[in-house]
XYZ file of C-alpha atoms in Angstrom:
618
model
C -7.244 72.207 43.399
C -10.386 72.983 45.427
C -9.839 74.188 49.177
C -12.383 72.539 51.508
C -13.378 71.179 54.852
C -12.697 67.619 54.810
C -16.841 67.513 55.589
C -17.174 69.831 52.785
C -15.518 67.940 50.698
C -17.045 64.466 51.621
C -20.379 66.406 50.931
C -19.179 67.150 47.512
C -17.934 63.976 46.467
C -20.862 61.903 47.624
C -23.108 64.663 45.328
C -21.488 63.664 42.868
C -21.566 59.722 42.834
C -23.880 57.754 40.562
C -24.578 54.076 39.730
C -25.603 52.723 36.520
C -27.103 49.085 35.758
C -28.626 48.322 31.877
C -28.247 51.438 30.749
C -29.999 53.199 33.422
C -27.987 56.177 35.746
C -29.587 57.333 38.602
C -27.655 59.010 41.541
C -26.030 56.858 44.532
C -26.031 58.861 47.841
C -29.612 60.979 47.560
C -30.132 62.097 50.754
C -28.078 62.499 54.898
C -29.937 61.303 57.684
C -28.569 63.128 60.417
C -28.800 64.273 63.931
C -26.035 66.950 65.010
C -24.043 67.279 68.305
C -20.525 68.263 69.068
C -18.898 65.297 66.893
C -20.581 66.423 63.691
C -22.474 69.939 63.871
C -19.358 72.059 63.000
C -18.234 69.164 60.069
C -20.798 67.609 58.371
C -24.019 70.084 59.652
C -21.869 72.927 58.698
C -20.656 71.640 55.096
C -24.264 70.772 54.021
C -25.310 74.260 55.083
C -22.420 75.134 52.812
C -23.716 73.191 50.242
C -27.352 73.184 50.625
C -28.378 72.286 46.927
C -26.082 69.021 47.125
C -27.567 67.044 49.034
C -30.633 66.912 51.386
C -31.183 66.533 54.322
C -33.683 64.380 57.020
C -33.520 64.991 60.258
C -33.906 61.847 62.405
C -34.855 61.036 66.100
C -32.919 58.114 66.961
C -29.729 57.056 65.366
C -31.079 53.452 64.858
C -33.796 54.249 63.130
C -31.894 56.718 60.784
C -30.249 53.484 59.562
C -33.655 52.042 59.319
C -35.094 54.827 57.183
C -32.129 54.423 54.682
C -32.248 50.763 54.618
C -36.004 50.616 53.717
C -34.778 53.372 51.606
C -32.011 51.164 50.127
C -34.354 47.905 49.797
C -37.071 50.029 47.798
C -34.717 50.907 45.424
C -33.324 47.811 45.065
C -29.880 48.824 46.288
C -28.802 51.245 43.759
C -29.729 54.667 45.393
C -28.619 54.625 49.644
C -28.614 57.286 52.274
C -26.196 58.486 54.349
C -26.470 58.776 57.792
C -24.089 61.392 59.784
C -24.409 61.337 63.734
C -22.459 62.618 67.102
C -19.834 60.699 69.034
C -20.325 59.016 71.817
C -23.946 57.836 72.007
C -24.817 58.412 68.896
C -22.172 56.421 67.117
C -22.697 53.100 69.209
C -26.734 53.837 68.261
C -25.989 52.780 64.749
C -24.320 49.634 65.780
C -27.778 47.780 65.507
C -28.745 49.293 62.568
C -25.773 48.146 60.442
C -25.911 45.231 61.594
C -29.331 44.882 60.008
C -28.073 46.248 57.243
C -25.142 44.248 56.739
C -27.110 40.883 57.470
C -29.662 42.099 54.923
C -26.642 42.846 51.958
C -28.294 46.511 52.061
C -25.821 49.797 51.214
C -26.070 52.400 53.882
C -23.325 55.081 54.400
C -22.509 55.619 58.083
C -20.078 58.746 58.703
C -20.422 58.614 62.671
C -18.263 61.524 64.616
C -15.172 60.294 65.949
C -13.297 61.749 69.417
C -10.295 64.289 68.357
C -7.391 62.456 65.838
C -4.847 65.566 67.210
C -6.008 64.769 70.839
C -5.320 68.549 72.398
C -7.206 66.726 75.830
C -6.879 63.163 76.572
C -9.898 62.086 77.897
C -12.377 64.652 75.884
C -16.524 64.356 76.547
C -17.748 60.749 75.569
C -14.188 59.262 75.316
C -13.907 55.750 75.858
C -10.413 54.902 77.447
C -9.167 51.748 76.652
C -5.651 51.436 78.445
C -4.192 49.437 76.154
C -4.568 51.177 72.904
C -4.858 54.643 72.532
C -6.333 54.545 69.061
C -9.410 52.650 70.355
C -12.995 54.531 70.057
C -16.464 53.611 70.465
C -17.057 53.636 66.461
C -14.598 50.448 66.511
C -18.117 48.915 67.853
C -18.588 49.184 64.131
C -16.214 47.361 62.401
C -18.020 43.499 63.039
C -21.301 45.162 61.329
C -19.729 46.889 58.578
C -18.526 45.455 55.257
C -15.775 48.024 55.139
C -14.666 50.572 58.160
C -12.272 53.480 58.037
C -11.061 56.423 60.466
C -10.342 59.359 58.577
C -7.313 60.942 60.657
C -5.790 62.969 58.317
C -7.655 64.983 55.226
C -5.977 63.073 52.757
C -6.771 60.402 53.839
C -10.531 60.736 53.122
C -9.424 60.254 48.944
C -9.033 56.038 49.126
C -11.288 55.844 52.016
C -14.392 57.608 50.187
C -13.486 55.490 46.912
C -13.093 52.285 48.533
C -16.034 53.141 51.011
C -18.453 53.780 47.472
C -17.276 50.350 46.006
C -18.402 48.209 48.925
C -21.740 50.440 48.465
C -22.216 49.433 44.857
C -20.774 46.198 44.523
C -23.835 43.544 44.481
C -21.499 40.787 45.899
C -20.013 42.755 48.884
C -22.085 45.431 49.764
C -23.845 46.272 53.484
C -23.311 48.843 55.717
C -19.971 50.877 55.374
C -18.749 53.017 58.221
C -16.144 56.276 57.567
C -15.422 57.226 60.703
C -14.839 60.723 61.346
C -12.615 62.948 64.091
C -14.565 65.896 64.787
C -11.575 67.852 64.413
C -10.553 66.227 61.394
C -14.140 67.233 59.681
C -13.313 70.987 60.021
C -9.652 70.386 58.812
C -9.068 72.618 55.258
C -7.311 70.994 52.500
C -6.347 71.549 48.942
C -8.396 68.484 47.256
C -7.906 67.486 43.640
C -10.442 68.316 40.925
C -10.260 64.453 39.798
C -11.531 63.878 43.382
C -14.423 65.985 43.145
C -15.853 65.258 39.813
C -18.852 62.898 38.965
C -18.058 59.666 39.089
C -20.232 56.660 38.118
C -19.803 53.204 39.078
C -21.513 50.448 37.160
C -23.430 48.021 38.660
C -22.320 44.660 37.623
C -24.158 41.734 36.162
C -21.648 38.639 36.318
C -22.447 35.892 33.842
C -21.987 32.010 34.871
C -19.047 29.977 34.545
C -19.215 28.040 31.589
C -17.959 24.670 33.272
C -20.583 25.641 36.206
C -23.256 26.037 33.987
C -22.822 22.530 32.150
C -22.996 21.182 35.248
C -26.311 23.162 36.997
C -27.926 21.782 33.435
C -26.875 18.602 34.037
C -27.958 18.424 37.570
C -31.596 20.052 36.546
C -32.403 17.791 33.832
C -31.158 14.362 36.129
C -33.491 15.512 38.964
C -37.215 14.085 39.367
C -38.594 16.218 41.499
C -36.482 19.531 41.336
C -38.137 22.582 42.869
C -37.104 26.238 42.971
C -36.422 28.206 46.142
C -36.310 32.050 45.332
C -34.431 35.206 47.671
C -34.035 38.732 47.863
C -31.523 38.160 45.734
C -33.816 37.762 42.868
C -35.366 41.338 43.607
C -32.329 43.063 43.998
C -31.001 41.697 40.031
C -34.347 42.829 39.081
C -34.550 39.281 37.500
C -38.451 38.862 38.312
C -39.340 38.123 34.490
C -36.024 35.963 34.271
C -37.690 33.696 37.204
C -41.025 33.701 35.779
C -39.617 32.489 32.075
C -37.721 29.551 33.903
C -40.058 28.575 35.902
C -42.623 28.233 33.074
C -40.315 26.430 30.805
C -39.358 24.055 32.961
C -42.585 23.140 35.046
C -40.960 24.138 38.481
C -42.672 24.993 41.610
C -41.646 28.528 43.065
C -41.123 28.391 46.909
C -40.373 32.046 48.638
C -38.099 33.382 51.353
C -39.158 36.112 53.519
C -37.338 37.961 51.189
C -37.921 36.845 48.202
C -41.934 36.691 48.398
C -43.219 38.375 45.455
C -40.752 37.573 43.135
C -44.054 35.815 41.271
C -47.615 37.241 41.978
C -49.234 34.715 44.558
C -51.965 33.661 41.391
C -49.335 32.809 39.277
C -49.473 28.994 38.298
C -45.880 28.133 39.669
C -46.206 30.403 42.894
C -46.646 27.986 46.197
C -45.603 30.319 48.730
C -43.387 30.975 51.726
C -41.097 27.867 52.244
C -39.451 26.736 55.709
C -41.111 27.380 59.659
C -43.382 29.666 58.576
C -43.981 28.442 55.262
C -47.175 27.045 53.323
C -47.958 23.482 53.769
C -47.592 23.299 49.634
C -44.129 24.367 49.656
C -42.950 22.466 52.735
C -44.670 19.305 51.309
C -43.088 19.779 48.149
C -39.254 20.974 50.135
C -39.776 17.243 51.791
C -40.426 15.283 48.746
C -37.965 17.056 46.231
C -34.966 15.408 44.999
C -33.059 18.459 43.875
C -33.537 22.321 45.523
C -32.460 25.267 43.220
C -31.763 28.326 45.132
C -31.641 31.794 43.514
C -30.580 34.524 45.882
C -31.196 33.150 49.398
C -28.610 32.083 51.824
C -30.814 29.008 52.778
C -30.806 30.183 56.424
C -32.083 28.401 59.179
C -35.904 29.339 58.910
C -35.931 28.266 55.418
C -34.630 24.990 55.853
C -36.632 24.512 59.379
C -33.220 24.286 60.703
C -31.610 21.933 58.652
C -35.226 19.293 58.972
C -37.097 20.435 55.829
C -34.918 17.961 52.972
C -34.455 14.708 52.255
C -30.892 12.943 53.345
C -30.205 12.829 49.647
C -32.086 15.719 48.268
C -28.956 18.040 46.252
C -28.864 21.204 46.093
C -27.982 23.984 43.183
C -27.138 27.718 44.872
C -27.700 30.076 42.011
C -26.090 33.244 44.087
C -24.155 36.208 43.200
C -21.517 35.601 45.955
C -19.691 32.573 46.343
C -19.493 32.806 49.876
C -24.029 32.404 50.194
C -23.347 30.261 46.815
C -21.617 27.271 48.769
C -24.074 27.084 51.541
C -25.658 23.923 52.521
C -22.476 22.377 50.325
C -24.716 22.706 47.509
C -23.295 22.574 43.751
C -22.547 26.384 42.934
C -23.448 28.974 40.115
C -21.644 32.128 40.873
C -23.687 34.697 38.611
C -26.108 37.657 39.242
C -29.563 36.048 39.325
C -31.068 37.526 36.324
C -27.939 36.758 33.740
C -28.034 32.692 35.640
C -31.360 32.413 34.779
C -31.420 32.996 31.677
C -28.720 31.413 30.999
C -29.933 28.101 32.424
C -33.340 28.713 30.604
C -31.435 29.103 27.250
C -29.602 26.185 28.027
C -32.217 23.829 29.277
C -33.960 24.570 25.997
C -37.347 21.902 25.494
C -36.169 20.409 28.876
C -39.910 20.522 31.061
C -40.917 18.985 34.110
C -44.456 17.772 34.731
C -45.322 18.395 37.894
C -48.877 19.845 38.302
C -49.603 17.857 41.814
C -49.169 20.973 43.607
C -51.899 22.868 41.933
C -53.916 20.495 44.179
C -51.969 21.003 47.492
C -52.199 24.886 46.631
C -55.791 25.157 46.173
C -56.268 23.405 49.817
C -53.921 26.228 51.037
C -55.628 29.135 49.540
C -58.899 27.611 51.475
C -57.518 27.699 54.603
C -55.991 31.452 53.951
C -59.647 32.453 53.344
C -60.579 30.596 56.384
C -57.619 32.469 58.689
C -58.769 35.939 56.926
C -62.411 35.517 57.024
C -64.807 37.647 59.908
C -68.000 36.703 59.645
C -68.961 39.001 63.092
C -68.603 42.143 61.380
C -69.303 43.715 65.283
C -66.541 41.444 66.858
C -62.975 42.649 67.856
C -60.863 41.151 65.057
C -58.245 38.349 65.454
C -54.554 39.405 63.869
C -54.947 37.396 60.853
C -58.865 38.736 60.244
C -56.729 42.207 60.263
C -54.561 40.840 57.661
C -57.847 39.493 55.569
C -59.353 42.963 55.594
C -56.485 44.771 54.612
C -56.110 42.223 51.749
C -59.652 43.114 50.351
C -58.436 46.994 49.806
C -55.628 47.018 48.762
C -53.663 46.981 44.980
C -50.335 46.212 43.911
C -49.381 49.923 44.017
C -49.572 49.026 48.196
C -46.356 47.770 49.902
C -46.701 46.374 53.625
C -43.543 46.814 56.190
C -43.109 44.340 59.102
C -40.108 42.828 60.703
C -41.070 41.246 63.985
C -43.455 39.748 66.331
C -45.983 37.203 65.168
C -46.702 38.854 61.724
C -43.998 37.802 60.193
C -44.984 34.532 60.169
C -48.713 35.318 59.370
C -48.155 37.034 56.574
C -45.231 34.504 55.140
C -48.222 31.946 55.503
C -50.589 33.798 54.037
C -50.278 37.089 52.576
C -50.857 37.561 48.608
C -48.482 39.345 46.999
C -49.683 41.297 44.105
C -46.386 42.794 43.009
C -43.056 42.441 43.083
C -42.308 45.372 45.564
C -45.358 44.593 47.566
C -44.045 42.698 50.663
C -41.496 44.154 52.569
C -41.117 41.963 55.507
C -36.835 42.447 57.573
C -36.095 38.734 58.448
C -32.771 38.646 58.294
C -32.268 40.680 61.392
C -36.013 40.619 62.470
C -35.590 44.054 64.591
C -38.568 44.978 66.610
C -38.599 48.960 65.801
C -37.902 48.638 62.180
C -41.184 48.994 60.593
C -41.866 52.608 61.010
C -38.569 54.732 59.556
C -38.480 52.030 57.284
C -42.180 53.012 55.954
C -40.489 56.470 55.713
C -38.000 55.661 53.860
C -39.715 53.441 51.513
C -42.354 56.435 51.230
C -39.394 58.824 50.127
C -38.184 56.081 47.696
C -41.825 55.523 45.891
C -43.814 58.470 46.708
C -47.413 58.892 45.859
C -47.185 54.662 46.917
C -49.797 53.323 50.391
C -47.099 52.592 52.579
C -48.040 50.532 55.455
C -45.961 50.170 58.301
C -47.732 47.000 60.582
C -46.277 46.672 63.932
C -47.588 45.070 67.179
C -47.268 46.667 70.352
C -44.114 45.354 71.485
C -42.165 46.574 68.466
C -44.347 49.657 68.820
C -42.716 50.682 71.996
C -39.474 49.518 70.498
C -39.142 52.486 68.147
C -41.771 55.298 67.587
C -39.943 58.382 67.500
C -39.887 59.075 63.626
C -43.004 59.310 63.846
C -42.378 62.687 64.576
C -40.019 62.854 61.541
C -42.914 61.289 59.451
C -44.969 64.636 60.801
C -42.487 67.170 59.719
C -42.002 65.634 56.313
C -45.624 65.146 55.578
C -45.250 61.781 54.459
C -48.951 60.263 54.714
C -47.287 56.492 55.815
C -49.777 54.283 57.511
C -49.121 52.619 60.451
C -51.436 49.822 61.377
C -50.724 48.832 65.331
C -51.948 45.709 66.423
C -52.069 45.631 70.078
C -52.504 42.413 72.220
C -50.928 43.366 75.302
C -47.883 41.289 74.986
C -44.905 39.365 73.218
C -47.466 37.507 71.520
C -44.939 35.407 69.530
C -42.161 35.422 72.114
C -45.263 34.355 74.247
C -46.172 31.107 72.499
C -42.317 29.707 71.661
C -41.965 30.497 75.375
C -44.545 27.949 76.130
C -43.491 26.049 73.437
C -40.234 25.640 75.128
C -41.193 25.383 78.791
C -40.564 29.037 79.894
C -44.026 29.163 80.166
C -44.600 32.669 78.784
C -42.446 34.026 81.612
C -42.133 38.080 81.273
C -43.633 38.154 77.958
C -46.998 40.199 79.401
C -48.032 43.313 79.569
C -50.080 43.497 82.821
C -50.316 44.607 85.782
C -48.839 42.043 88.494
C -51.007 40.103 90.870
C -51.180 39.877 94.720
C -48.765 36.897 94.535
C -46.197 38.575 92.189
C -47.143 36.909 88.496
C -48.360 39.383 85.671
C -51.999 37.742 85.598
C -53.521 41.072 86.405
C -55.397 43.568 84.257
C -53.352 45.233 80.922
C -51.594 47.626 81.589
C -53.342 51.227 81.511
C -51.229 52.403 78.334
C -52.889 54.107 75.589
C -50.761 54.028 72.368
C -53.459 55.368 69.869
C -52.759 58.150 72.165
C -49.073 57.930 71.886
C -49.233 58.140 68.531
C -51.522 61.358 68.287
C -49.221 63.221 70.714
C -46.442 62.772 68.603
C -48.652 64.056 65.260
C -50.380 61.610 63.894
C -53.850 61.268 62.918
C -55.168 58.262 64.179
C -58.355 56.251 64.009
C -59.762 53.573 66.199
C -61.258 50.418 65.065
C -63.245 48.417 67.955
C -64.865 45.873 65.350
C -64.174 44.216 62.474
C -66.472 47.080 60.951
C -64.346 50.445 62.326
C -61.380 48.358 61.211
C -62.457 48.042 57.352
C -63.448 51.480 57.513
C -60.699 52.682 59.510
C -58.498 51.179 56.628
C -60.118 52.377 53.321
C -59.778 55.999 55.133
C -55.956 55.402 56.034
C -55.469 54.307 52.773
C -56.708 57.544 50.777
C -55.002 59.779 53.787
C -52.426 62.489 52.789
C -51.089 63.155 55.830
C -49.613 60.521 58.803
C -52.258 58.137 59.635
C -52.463 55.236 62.649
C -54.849 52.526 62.373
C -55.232 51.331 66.057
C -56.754 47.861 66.967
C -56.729 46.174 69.677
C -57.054 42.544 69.099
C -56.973 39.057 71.039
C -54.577 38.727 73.641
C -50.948 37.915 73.700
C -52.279 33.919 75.397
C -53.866 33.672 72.433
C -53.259 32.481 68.869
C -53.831 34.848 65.900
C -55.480 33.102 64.061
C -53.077 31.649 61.355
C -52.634 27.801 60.621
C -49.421 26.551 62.425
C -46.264 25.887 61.377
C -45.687 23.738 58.839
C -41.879 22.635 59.887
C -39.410 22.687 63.169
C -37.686 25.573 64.105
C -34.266 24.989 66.382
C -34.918 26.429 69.845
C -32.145 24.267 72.467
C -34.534 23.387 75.378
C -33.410 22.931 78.874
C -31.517 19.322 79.379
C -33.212 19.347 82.711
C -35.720 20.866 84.751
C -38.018 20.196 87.485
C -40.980 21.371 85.714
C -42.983 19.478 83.811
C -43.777 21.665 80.967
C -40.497 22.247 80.266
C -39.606 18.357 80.735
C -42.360 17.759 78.104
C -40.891 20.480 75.952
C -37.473 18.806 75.984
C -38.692 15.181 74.567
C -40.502 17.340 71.805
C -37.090 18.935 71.082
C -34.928 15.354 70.914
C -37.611 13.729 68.663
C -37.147 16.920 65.924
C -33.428 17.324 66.280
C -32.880 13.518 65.284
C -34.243 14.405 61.756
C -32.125 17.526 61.067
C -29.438 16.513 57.901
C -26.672 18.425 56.921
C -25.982 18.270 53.632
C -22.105 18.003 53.495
C-alpha cells in the first residue's frame, strides 16, 4: 500500500499508462493541460508539484482551447498518445463542454479531470455552486456527460480505482473512444488514502486491430466484384489504423478511384493515379461526377455525414453501399452492407480476397486533369503587386512548402477551399476539424500538433472571424517557444457565413465587420481593428504582406522561423468570393417557407428543386 492524495495518486497512475499497437509502446497520457483555481490548485496543481518528473505540465489560457491543444495533440498522433486537461469548477468546467464535444464528434481521446463543488458538502451553496432544487447531486460538470464517451464523479477515494481503469479503456479503445470526463470534488482531490501497489504500477493497454467477419467478408467480395462502377470513399478512419499503404495496395489492385473526406484527405498523395480528391459540397468536380455515376460506394472510416453525401443528393437511387468501419454503429450508416474491422486488417483482407479481380476505369484520369487546371487557375497571381485573393494565398503557400509541412484549419471559407483544392503531399499533411468545424480551433491545435511532431512547419490558417474566436494561446505558444505559424486571412467579415446567408435569403445580415451607416446597416468603413497588432502584443512576431510579393516572402521567412510567427494579409472582402470554383453538390440549409422578400422567396424555389433529389438509402 502507497498513501496518497487521491490527485496524487491519479497523477501516478496516469504516469504510468501506456498503449501498444504492432509491436510498438509508447506512453498514453504525456502531458496536463491545466489552469488552477480553487477546484483544482490544492489537488491536482499540488500532486504534480509532488510529482514533478511524472508528468508535465502546459499551462493554458482558456479551458476550450486546452481541449483543443490536446485534441490536435491526439489527432497528430493518431490517437495513441492524449493529454489531460485539469481545470477549476465553476467556469472552468462548463469551458470544456465545447471542446469535448469536438472531441467526441471527432472519435479523439482527451482526458478531462474538471474540479467538482465539495462531495462532503461542509456549506451548501459553496462559490460557483449551481443549485438545482431537485437533486442535490447535480453540478455544472453534469454539462459533460452528452459530450463525453464515459463520465464519472469521484466522491469517495476509492472510488477513483474502476473509474481511472474504465476512464483509460474508453481512451484507448479505437471503437469507443472521445472525450472522457472524471469529475473531481475539490475536497475529494486532497483526500489521503492507502492505494494498492497493483493500482499504481505500469499498465499497458493494447490497441486493437479487429479482423472481418468471415460471413461479412464473403459478402463485401461479392458485392465488389458484382459492381460496375464501384468507387472508394476514404475517412479519418483510415489515418487513425495507420492503414495508408493498405488503401494504396487496394486501390491499385482493383482499379478504384479514391474520393476523400475532410478527414481522410491525404490518405493517398494528391499525384497518385487513383487520388480524385475531396468528395461531397465541397468536393472536386472528379469525385462528385464519379459519386453520381457509381453503382456501388465503399466507405473506409467515414461516417458518410451530411457534407459528404451533399446531404443525402450526391448517389444514385440504386447506388449500394459497403461501410468498411471499425464501429458498427458508423458501419450501418446510410443502411449500407457492413464490414466491422479496423481499416487496415479490412483492407487487406478484401485485397487478399479479391485476388486478380481489377476494374478498368481510367475515365477519371481525364476529369482529373481538367480539375488540376482549374486549381492552377484558382492559385495562380499573375499581379505579383496586387492584394491577393484567399485561394492565391493558398497557391503561394503551396509553392513552398514539403510534405514535412502540416496545415490546421477548421472553419470559415477555407475549409472548403482547401477540400477543393489543396495537394496533399503526405499523409499527416492536412489537418482540417470538420466534424465540429469550431471557429477558434486552429491555433492550440497548431500547438499541440507542434508538441506532437516537433522540428515539423506547423501552420495554423485562420480568418478573422475565427481569429477573434480564440487567440489567447498564443500567449502559451510564446512561453513554450514553439515557432507555429499562423497565417490570418482577414476580409473583414463571415466571409462564408456571408455568402450561404445570401444564398439563403438572409442577405448577409450581421455577417460584417463595419462600421454602421447613417441609416443603421453595416455598409460603412471596416472596422478600425488591427489584429497583426493583436497578435504582436500578445508575443508574436509578425509580418505583413500587402501584395502577392510581401506575402511569398512573408511565407518563406515564417516558414524557416524558430520562434512564433504571424503571417498577416488582408485580402478581398467578406462580399466577395475567394476565389475557388463553386460547389460541386447541394448542401441542406431549410429556407424560409415564406417571406416577403424576394431574395429569400427566390432562395426558397432553389431549395424545393434540390431537396426533391435527396435519396435515402434504406
Amino acid at each position: 500500500m502507497t498513501r496518497l492524495t487521491v490527485a496524487q495518486a491519479l497523477v501516478r497512475f496516469l504516469a504510468a499508462q501506456h498503449t501498444e499497437r504492432d509491436g510498438v509502446r509508447q506512453r498514453l497520457i504525456t502531458a496536463t493541460w491545466g489552469i488552477f483555481g480553487h477546484g483544482n490548485v490544492a489537488g491536482i496543481g499540488q500532486a504534480l508539484v509532488e510529482h514533478p518528473g511524472l508528468m508535465p505540465y502546459h499551462q493554458g489560457r482558456n479551458e476550450q482551447a486546452m481541449v483543443h491543444a490536446a485534441v490536435g495533440y491526439a489527432r497528430q498522433s493518431r490517437r495513441l498518445s492524449a493529454h489531460a486537461v485539469t481545470t477549476s469548477i465553476g467556469p472552468g468546467a462548463t469551458n470544456l463542454v465545447t471542446g469535448a464535444a469536438l472531441a467526441t464528434i471527432n472519435r479523439l481521446p482527451v482526458l478531462l479531470l474538471p474540479g467538482d463543488t465539495f462531495a462532503t458538502r461542509p456549506a451548501d451553496p459553496v462559490l460557483q455552486q449551481l443549485e438545482v432544487p431537485y437533486a442535490g447531486e447535480v453540478s455544472v460538470n453534469d454539462c459533460l456527460r452528452p459530450v463525453s464517451r464515459y463520465f464519472d464523479r469521484i466522491t469517495r477515494p476509492e472510488a477513483l480505482i474502476p473509474a481511472a481503469l474504465a476512464a483509460v479503456r474508453v481512451l484507448t479503445d479505437p471503437a469507443e473512444t472521445g472525450a472522457v470526463t472524471l469529475a473531481l470534488p475539490q475536497d475529494v482531490q486532497a483526500e489521503a488514502y492507502d492505494w494498492p501497489e497493483e493500482f499504481l504500477a505500469e499498465r499497458t493497454w493494447t490497441v486493437r486491430r479487429p479482423r472481418p467477419d468471415a460471413a461479412e467478408l464473403v459478402a463485401a467480395v461479392h458485392a465488389i466484384r458484382a459492381a460496375e462502377r464501384p468507387m472508394i470513399i476514404a475517412g479519418g478512419g483510415v489515418k487513425y489504423s495507420g492503414a495508408e499503404d493498405a488503401l494504396r495496395t487496394f486501390a491499385e489492385r482493383a482499379g478504384l478511384p479514391v474520393a476523400t473526406t475532410q478527414a481522410g484527405k491525404g490518405v493517398l498523395p494528391h499525384d497518385h493515379r487513383c487520388d480524385v480528391g475531396g468528395v461531397g459540397h465541397t468536393g472536386t468536380a472528379t469525385a462528385d461526377a464519379l459519386a453520381r455515376t457509381s453503382d456501388l460506394i465503399i466507405g473506409v472510416g467515414t461516417r458518410l455525414t451530411d457534407f459528404t453525401t451533399a446531404s443525402g443528393t450526391l448517389f444514385r437511387p440504386d447506388t449500394r453501399l459497403l461501410n468498411l468501419n471499425i464501429t458498427g454503429f458508423d458501419a450501418h450508416k446510410q443502411a449500407a452492407q457492413t464490414l466491422v474491422a479496423d481499416a487496415r486488417e479490412g483492407l487487406t483482407a478484401l485485397t487478399e480476397a479479391l485476388g486478380d479481380h481489377h476494374q478498368d476505369r481510367v475515365q477519371w484520369l481525364f476529369s482529373k486533369r481538367d480539375w488540376q487546371e482549374r486549381t492552377d487557375r484558382a492559385f495562380a497571381a499573375p499581379d505579383e503587386h496586387a492584394r491577393p485573393t484567399q485561394t492565391q494565398v493558398l497557391g503561394v503557400l503551396d509553392t513552398l512548402v514539403t510534405g514535412d509541412d502540416i496545415l490546421i484549419n477548421a472553419a470559415g471559407s477555407l475549409p472548403g477551399d482547401l477540400h477543393k483544392l489543396w495537394r496533399v503531399r503526405s499523409a499527416d499533411q492536412y489537418h482540417v476539424e470538420y466534424g465540429y468545424s469550431c471557429m477558434g480551433y486552429e491555433i492550440p491545435a497548431a500547438i499541440g500538433v507542434a508538441l506532437a511532431a516537433p522540428g515539423r512547419p506547423v501552420w495554423a490558417l485562420v480568418g478573422d472571424g475565427t481569429y477573434l474566436m480564440n487567440p489567447t494561446e498564443i500567449v502559451t505558444a510564446v512561453q513554450e517557444e514553439l515557432p507555429i505559424k499562423v497565417v490570418i486571412l482577414d476580409n473583414h467579415g463571415y466571409a462564408s457565413i456571408g455568402g450561404l446567408s445570401e444564398a439563403v435569403g438572409a442577405e448577409r445580415y450581421g455577417t460584417d465587420y463595419r462600421l454602421r451607416a447613417p441609416d443603421g446597416s453595416f455598409t460603412g468603413p471596416p472596422l478600425p481593428v488591427d489584429l497583426a497588432a493583436n497578435a504582436a502584443s500578445l508575443g508574436m512576431r509578425v509580418l505583413r504582406a500587402r501584395t502577392v510579393r510581401d506575402l511569398r516572402e512573408a511565407l518563406a521567412d515564417a516558414r524557416e522561423a524558430t520562434v512564433p510567427t504571424c503571417v498577416y494579409v488582408e485580402t478581398e472582402t467578406a462580399d466577395s468570393v475567394s476565389g475557388a470554383p463553386p460547389a460541386e453538390a447541394w448542401w441542406d440549409v431549410p429556407v424560409a417557407e415564406t417571406s416577403t422578400r424576394p431574395s429569400a422567396v427566390k432562395a426558397r424555389e432553389e431549395y424545393d428543386r434540390h431537396v426533391t433529389a435527396r435519396r435515402r438509402h434504406l
